Short mmCIF file of C-alpha atoms in Angstrom, two decimals:
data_model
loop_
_atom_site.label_atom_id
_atom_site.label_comp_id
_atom_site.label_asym_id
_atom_site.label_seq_id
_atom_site.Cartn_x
_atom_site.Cartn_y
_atom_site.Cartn_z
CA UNK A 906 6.39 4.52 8.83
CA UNK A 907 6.38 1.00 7.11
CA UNK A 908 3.52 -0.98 5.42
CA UNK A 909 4.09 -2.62 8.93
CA UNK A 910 3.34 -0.13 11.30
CA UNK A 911 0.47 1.52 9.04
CA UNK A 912 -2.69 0.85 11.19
CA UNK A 913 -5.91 -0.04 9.10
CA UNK A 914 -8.98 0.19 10.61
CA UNK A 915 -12.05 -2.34 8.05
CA UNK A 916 -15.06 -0.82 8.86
CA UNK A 917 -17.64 -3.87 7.56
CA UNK A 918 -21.03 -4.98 9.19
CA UNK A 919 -20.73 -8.81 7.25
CA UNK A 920 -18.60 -10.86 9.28
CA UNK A 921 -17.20 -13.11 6.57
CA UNK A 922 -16.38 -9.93 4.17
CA UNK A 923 -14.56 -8.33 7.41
CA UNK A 924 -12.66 -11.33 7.93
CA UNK A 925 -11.45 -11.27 4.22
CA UNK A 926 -10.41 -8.21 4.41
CA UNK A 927 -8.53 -8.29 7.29
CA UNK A 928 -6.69 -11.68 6.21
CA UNK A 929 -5.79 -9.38 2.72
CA UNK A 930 -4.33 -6.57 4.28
CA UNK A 931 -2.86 -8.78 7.16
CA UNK A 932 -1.11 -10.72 4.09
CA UNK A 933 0.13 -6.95 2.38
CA UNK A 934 1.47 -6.34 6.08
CA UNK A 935 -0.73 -3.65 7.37
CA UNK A 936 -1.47 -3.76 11.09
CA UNK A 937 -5.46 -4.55 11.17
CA UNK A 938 -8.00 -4.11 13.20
CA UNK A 939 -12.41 -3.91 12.79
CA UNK A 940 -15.38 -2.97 13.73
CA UNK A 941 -18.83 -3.87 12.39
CA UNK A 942 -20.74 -0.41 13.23
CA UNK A 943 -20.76 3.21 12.11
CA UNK A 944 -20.67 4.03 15.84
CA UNK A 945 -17.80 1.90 17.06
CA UNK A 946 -15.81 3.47 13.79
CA UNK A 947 -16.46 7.02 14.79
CA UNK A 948 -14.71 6.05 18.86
CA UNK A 949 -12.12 3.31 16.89
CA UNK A 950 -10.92 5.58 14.03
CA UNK A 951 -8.75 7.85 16.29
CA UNK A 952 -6.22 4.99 16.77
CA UNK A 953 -5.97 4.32 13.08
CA UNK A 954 -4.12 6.30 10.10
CA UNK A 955 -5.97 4.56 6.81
CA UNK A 956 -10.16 3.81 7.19
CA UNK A 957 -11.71 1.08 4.87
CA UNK A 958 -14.87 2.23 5.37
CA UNK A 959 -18.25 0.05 4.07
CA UNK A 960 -21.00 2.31 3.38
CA UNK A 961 -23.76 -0.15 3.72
CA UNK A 962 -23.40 -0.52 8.04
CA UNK A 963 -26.25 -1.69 10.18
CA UNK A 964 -26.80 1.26 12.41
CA UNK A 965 -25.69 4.77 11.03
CA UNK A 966 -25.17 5.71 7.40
CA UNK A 967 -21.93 4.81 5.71
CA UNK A 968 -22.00 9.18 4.38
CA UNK A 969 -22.84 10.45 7.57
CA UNK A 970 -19.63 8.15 9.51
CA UNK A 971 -17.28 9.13 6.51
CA UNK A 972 -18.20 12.50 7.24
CA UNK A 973 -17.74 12.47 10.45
CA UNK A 974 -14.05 10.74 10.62
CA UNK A 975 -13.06 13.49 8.12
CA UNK A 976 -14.44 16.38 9.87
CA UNK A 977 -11.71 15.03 13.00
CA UNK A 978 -8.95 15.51 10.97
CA UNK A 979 -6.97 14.08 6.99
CA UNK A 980 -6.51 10.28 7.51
CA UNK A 981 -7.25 8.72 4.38
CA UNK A 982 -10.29 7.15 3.75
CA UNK A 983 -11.44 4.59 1.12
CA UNK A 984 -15.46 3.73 1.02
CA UNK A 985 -16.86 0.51 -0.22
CA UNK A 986 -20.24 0.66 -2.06
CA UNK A 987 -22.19 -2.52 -2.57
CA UNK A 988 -24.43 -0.09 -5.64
CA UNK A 989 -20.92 1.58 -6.81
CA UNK A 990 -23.39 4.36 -8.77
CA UNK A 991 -21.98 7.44 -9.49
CA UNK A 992 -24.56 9.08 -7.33
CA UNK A 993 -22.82 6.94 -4.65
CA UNK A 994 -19.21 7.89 -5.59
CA UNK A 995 -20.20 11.39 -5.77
CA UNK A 996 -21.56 11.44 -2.24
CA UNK A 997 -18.51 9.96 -0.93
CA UNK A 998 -16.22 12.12 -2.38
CA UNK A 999 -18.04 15.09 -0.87
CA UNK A 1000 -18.16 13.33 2.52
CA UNK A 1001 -14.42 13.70 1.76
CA UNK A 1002 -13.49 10.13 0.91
CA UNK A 1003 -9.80 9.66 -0.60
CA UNK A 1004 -11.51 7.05 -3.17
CA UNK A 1005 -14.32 4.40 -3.88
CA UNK A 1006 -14.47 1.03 -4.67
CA UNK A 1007 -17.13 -1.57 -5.64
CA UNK A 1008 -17.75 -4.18 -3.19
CA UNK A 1009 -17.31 -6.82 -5.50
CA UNK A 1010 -13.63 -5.54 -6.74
CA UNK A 1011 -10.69 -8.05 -5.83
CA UNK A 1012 -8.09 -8.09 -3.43
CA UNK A 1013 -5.56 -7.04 -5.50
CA UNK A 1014 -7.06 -3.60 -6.72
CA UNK A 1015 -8.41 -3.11 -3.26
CA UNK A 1016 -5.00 -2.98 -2.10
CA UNK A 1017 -2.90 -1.61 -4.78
CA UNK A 1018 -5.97 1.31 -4.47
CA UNK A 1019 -4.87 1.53 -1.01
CA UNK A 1020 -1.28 2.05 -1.80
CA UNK A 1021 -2.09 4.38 -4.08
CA UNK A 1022 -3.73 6.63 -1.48
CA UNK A 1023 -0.89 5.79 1.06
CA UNK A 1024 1.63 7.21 -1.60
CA UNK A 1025 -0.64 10.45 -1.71
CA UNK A 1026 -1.67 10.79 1.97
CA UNK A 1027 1.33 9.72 3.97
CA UNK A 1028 4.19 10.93 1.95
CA UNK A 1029 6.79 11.50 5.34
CA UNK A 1030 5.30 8.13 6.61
CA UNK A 1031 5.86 5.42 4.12
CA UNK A 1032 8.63 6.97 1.59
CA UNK A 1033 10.13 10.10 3.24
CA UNK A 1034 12.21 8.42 5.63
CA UNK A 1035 16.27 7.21 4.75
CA UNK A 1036 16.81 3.66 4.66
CA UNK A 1037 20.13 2.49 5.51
CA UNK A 1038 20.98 -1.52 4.81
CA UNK A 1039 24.92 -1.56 4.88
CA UNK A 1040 26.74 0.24 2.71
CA UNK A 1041 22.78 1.30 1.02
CA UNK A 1042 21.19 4.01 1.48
CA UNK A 1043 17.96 5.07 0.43
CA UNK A 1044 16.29 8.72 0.80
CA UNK A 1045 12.85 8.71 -0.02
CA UNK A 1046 12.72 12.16 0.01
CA UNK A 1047 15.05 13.10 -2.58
CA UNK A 1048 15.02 9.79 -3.65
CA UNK A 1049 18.64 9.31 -4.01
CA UNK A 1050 20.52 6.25 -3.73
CA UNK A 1051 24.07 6.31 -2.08
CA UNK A 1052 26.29 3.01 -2.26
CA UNK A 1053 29.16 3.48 -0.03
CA UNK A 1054 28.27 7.03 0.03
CA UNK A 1055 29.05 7.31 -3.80
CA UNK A 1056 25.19 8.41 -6.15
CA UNK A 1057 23.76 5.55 -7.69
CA UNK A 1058 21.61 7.24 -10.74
CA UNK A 1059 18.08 5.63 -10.90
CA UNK A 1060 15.41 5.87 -12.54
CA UNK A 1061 11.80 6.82 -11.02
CA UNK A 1062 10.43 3.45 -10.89
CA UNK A 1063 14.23 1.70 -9.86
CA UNK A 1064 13.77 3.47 -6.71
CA UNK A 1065 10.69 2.88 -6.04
CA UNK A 1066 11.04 -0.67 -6.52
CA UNK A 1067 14.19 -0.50 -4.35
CA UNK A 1068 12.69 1.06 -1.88
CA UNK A 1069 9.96 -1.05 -1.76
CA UNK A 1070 12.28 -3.83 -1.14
CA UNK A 1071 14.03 -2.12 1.32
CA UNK A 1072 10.82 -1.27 3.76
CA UNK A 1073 10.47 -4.69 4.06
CA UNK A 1074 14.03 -5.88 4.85
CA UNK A 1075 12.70 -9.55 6.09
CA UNK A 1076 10.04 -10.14 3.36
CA UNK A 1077 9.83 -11.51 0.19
CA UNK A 1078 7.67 -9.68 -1.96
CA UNK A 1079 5.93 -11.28 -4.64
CA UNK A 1080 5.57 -10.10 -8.42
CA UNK A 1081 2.05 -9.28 -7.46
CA UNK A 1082 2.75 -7.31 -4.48
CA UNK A 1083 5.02 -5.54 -6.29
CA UNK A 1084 3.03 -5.04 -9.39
CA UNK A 1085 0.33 -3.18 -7.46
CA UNK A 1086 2.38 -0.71 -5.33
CA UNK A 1087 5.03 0.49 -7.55
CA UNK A 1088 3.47 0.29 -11.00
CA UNK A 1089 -0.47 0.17 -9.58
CA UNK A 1090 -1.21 -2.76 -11.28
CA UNK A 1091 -2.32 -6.16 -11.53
CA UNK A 1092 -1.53 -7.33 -14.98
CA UNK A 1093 0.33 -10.62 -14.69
CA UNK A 1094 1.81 -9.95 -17.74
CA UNK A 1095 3.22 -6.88 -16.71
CA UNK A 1096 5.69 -8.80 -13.97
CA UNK A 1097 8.27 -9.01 -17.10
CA UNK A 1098 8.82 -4.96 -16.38
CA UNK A 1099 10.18 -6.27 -13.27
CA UNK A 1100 12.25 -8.51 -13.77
CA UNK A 1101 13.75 -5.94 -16.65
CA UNK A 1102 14.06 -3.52 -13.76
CA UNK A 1103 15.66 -6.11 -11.22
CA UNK A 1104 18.29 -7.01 -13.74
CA UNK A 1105 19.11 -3.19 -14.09
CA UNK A 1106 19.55 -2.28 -10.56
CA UNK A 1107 21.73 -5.39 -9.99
CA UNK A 1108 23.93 -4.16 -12.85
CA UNK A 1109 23.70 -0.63 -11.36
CA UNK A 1110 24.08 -1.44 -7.80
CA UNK A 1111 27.44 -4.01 -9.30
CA UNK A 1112 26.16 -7.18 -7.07
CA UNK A 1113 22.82 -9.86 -7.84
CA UNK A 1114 23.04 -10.38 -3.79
CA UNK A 1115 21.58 -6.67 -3.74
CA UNK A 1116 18.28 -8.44 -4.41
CA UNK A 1117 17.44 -11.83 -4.39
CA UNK A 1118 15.58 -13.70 -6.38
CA UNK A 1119 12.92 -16.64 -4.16
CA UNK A 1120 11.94 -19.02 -6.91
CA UNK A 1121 8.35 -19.08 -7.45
CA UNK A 1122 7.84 -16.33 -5.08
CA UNK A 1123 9.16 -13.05 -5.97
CA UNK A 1124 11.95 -11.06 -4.50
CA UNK A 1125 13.70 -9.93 -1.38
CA UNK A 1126 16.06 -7.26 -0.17
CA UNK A 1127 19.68 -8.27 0.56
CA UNK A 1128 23.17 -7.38 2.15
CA UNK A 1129 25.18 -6.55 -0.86
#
């Protein structure tokens, strides 16, 4: 399963903070959808695979609805807490939360978090599967590389990044984007370790037109 067909469900009472949040992940690619009670997440959940769930909701307790969606099965689950105390992060953890953010944290930890849980949650849906683009292909389960069916010896975080790439054969990803989901961070600085990394899987993979550079953007997946 791609980023693409990874259904979030933002569980939010404010209107304007659901709206964000659905224009964020809508932006990362996620398939979106929201309510704006505990009671519509408990019937809306069971169509989703990843909750963002707000614990401050208008009719039912934020604990009691995480809770609840657990008890129905594994799905991941990430709570937002408007107090982000630890007596609140311990409660949600028990409730059997995957993690916990503060309300106030940006975008981009919000969703590199999310990845993050994605990675650990839904191993055979986002990375298990084999890519194939050409003569490239990618296992994510083994996480070997074949280029016309010959090994291509990468490093941990080369295949992750050409994976990444790869998932999203009609996207360009930006430095950002790609900062957060394969290194799970947003240090701008830190987009140099890409580039480094681009410039070694070209040189591996024996082609630039592997992956192409969008100026002032980031990068895409190509043809070879």
């Amino acid at each position: 399963m791609t980023q693409g067909t990874v259904r979030v469900l933002v569980v939010e009472g404010r209107a304007v903070q659901a709206e964000a949040r659905r224009q964020d992940l809508r932006r990362q690619g996620y398939v979106v959808s929201s309510v704006d009670s505990g009671a519509k997440a408990m019937q809306a959940h069971r169509i989703s695979d990843f909750v963002l769930l707000d614990l401050d909701l208008p009719d039912i307790d934020g604990i009691e609805v995480c809770r609840s969606i657990r008890a129905t099965g594994s799905k991941p689950i990430i709570t937002v807490s408007s107090g982000d105390t630890e007596t609140d992060r311990v409660l949600a953890l028990n409730a059997g939360a995957d993690d916990c953010l503060d309300a106030g944290c940006g975008p981009r930890e919000m969703l590199a978090r999310i990845e993050a849980v994605l990675r650990r949650s839904l191993p055979c849906r986002q990375c298990d599967r084999v890519i194939s683009l050409g003569s490239l292909s990618l296992d994510g389960q083994s996480h070997e590389a074949r280029l016309r069916g010959q090994p291509v010896k990468l490093t941990g975080r080369e295949f992750e990044l050409l994976h990444k790439l790869a998932s999203h054969p009609d996207e360009v990803l930006s430095r950002k984007q790609l900062m957060a989901s394969v290194w799970g961070t947003s240090w701008a600085d830190a987009s140099r370790t890409i580039d480094t990394h681009v410039r070694s899987l070209r040189a591996k993979l024996g082609a630039r037109s592997w992956i192409i550079t969008v100026r002032g953007v980031g990068y895409r997946i190509g043809r070879g």
